[in-house]
Coordinates of C-alpha atoms and ligand atoms in Angstrom, one line a residue:
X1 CA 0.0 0.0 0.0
X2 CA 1.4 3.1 -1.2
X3 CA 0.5 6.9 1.1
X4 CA 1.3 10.3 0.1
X5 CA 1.3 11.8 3.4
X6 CA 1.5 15.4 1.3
X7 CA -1.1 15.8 -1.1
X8 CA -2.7 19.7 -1.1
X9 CA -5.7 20.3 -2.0
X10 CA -7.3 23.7 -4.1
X11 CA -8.7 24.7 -7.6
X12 CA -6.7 27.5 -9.3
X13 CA -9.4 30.1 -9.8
X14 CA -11.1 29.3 -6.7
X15 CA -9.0 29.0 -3.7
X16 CA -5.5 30.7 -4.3
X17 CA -4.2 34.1 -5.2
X18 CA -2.0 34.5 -8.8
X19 CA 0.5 36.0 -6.5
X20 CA 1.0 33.4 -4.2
X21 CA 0.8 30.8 -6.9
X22 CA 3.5 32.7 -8.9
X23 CA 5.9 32.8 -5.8
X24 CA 5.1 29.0 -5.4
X25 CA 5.2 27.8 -8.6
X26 CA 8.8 29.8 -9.8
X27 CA 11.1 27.2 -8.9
X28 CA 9.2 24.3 -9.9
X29 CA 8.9 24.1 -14.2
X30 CA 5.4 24.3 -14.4
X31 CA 3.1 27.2 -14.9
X32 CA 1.1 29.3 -11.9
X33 CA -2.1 27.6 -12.6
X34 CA -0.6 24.4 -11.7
X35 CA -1.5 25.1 -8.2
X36 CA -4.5 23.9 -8.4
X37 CA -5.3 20.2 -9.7
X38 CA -8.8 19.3 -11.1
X39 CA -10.0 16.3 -8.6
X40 CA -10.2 14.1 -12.3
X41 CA -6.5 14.7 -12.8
X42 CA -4.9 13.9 -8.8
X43 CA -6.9 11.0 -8.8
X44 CA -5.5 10.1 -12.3
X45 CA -1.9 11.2 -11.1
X46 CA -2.3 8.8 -7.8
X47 CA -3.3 5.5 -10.1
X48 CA -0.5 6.1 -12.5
X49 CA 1.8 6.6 -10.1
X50 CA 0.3 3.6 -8.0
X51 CA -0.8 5.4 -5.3
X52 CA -3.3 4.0 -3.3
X53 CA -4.3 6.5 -0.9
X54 CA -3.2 10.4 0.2
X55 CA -3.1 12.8 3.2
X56 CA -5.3 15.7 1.6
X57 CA -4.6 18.8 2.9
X58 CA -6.6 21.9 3.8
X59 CA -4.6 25.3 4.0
X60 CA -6.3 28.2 5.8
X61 CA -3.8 30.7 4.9
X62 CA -6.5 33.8 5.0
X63 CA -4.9 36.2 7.5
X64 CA -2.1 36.9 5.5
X65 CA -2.8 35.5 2.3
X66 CA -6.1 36.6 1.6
X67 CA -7.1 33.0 1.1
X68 CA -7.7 29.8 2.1
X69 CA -8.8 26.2 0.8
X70 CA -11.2 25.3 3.0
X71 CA -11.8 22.4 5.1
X72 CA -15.6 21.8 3.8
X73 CA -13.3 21.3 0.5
X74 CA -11.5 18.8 1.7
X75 CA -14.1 17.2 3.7
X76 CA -16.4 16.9 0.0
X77 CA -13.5 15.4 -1.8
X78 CA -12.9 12.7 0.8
X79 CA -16.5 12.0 0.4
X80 CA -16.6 11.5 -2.9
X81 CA -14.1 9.2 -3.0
X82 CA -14.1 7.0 0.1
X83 CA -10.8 5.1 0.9
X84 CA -8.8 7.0 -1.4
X85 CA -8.0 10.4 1.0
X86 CA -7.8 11.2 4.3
X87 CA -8.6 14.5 5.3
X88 CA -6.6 17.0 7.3
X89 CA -8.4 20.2 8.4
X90 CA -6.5 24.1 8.7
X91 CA -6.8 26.5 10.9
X92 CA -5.2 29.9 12.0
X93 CA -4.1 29.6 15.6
X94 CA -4.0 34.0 15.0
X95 CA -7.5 34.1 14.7
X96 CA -10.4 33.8 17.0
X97 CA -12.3 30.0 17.5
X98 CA -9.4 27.9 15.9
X99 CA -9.6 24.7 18.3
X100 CA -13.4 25.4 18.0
X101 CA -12.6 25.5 14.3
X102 CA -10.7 22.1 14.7
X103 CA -13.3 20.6 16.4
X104 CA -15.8 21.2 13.9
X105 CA -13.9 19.9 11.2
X106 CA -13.1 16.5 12.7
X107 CA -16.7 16.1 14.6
X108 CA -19.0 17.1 12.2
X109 CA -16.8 17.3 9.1
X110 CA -15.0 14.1 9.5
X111 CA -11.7 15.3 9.1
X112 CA -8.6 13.2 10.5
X113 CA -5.5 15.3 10.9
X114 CA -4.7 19.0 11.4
X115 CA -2.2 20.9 8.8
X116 CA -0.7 24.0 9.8
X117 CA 1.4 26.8 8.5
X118 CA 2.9 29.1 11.1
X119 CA 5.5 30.8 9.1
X120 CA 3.0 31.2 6.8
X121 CA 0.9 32.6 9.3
X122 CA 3.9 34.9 10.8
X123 CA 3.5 33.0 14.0
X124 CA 6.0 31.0 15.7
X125 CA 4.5 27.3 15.4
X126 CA 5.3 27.2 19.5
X127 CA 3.4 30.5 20.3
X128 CA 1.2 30.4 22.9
X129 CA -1.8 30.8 20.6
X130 CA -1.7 27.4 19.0
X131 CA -1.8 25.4 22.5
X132 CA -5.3 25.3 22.9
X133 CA -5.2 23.8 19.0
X134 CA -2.4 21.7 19.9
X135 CA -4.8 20.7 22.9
X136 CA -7.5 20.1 20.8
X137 CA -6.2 17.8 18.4
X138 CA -4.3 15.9 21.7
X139 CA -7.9 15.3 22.9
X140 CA -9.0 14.1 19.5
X141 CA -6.1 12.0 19.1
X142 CA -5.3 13.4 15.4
X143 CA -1.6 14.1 13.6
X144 CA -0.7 17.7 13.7
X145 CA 1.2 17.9 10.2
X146 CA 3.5 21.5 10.6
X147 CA 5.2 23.1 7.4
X148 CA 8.8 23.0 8.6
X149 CA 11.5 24.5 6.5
X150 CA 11.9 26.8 4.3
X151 CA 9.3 27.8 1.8
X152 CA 9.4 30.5 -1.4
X153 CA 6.4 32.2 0.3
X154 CA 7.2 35.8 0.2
X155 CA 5.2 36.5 2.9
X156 CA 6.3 33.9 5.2
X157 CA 8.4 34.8 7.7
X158 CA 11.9 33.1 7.9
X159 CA 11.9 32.7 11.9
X160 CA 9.7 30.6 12.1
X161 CA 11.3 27.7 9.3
X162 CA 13.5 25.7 11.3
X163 CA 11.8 22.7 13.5
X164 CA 13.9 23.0 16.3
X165 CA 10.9 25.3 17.1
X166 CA 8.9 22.2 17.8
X167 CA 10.9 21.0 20.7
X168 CA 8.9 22.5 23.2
X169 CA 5.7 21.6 21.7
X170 CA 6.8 17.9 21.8
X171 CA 7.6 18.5 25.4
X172 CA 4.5 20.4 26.1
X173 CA 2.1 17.5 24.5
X174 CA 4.2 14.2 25.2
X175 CA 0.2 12.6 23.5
X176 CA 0.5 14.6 20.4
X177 CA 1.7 13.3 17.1
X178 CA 3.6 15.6 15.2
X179 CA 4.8 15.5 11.7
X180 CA 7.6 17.6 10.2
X181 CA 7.1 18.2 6.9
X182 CA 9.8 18.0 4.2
X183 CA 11.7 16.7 6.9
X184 CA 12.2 20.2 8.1
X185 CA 14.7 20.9 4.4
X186 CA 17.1 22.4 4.8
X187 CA 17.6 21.6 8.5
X188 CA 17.1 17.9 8.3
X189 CA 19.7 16.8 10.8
X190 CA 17.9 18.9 13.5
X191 CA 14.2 17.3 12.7
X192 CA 15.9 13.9 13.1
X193 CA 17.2 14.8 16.5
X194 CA 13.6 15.8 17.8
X195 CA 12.6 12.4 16.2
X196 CA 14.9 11.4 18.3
X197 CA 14.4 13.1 21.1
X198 CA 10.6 12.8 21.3
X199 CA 8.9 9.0 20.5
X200 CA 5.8 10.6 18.6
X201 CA 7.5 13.1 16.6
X202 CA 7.4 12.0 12.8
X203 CA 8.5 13.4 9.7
X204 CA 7.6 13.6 6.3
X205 CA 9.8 13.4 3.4
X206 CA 7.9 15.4 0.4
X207 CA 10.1 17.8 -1.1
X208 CA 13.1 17.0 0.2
X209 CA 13.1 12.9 -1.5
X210 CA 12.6 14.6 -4.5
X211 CA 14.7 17.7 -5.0
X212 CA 18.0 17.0 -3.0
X213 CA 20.5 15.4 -4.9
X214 CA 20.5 11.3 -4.1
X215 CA 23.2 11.4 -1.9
X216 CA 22.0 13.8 0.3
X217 CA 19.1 12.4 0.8
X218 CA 20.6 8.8 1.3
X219 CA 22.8 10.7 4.0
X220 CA 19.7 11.5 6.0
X221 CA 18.0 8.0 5.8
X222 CA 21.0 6.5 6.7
X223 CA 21.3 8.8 9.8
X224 CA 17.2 8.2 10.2
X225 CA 18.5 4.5 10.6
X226 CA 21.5 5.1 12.8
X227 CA 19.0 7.2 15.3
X228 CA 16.0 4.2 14.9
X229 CA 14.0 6.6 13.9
X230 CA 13.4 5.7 10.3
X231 CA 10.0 3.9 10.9
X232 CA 8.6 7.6 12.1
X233 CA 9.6 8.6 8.3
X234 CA 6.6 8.8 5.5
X235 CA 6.9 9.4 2.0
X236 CA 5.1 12.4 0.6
X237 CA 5.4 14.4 -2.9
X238 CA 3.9 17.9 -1.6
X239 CA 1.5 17.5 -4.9
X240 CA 1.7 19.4 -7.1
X241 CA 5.0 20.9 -6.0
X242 CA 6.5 17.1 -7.0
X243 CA 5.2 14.8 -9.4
X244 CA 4.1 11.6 -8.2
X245 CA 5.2 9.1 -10.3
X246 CA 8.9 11.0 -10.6
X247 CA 9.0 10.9 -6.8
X248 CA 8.0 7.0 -6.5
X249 CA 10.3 6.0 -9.3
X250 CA 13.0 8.0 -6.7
X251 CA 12.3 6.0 -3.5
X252 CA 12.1 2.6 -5.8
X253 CA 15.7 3.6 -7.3
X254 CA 17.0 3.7 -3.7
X255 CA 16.6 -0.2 -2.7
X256 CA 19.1 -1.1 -5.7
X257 CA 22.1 1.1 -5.6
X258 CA 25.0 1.0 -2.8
X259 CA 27.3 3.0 -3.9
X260 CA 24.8 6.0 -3.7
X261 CA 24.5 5.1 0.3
X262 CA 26.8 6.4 2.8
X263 CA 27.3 3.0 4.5
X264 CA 26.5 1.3 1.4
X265 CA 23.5 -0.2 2.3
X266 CA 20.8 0.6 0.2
X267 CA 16.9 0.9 1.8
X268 CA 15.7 -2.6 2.7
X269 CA 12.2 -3.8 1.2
X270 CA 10.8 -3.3 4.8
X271 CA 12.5 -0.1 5.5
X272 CA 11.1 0.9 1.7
X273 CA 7.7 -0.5 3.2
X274 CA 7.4 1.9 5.6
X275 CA 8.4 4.7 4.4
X276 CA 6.3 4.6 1.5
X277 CA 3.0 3.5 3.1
X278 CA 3.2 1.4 6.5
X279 CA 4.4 4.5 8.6
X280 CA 1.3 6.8 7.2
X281 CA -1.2 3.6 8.1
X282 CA 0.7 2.9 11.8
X283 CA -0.1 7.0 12.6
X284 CA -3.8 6.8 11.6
X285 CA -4.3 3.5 13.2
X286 CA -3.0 5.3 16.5
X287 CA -5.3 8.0 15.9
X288 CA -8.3 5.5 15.5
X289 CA -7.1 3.7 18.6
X290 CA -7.5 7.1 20.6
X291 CA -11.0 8.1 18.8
X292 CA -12.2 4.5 19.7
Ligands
ZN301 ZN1 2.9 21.4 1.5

């Protein structure tokens, strides 16, 4: 079973501004309006690629953005096509009612995760503000997925990219299951020490599998395995930053080549297992556990 664990959601002319989609899309080949993917075409992306099922990802960006894809979005989508998504809900810990907000979107809206954006946002993601959020999703016993690392955003606000931030989150909520995204690129030695440090820290690896150079990303798995912390790793393309089937092919090439490994062991089938669908199904099945 293959799980994107990074899969955003949003229609061009609908959700996002040109600006922001300019700024995101720049570094990536494709044009602005390739922000935003038709529900047709991810779903068609995900079965040529082999992709069984994805984290779909709200993005409440609104305060500073002047936009948001909204979790009622998300929600629909994973309606529509049961089995193939779960949601995660946004909200804006700077704005009034976010837990409330959270609480909404998982009870009633049947969302199963939290994504959030501090720098984004402009907000340390360990101010004060998001603890009753943080709280919140504890109590619901849902992954908190946090943008870590460094983002072409011109808004965002570069204090607030590197993970180590998290530290006294994962302190604060020993329950909560965090993810890093992107591994927290480019300070990926630091999220691995909070893996380490922390036992429900996690991390996700869109992004960074695909646009570091092999070796540097073989570098980090291998210290992922040294720390025994590469089962709390999950594959993830950041769609539609990454293209699915590119980034697969990637992980894939990684099992069979030695010499491109520090210690020059390649990625066993297990360890491949996990990190391209069997860590993403081992977080959700804990969440379940907790919902009951
Ligand atoms: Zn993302």
């Amino acid at each position: 079973m293959i799980v994107d664990s990074h899969v955003h959601a949003g229609e061009y002319y609908r959700h996002f501004t040109s600006a922001f989609a300019a700024e995101m899309m720049a570094t990536t080949g494709k044009p602005a309006d390739a922000l935003g993917t038709p529900e047709h075409e991810l779903l068609a992306q995900m079965d040529a690629a082999g992709v069984d099922h994805a984290f779909l990802l709200a993005f409440d960006v609104q305060r500073v953005e002047g936009f948001k894809v909204p979790n009622e979005f998300v929600a629909d989508m994973c309606r529509r096509h049961p089995g193939r998504f779960t949601g995660f809900a946004s909200v804006d810990a700077g704005t009034a009612g976010a837990a409330a907000e959270l609480r909404r979107a998982v009870e009633e809206l049947g969302l199963r995760g939290l994504k959030t954006a501090p720098c984004y946002l402009r907000m340390s993601p360990a101010d004060r503000r998001w603890y009753d959020v943080y709280e919140t999703a504890q109590e619901l016993g849902i992954p908190v997925l946090v943008h870590t690392g460094y983002t072409p955003a011109k808004k965002a606000d570069p204090r607030y990219f590197p993970p180590q931030l998290l530290d006294p989150v994962a302190r604060d909520f020993p329950g909560l299951r965090l993810v890093l995204a992107h591994l927290g690129t480019p300070w990926t030695d630091a999220a691995l020490d909070l893996l380490a440090r922390h036992p429900l820290v996690h991390a996700d690896l869109s992004i960074f599998s695909w646009y570091r150079p092999v070796p540097t990303v073989t570098a980090a798995l291998a210290q992922a395995r040294r720390l025994g912390v590469m089962d709390r790793l999950l594959w993830g393309t950041d769609h539609p930053f990454c293209t699915m089937t590119d980034s697969v092919e990637r992980m894939r090439s990684l099992t069979s080549d030695p010499g491109q490994w520090p210690d020059g062991v390649p990625l066993s089938e297990a360890e491949h297992a996990s990190l391209m669908g069997g860590a993403a199904a081992q977080l959700l099945q804990s969440a379940d556990r907790v919902h009951g």
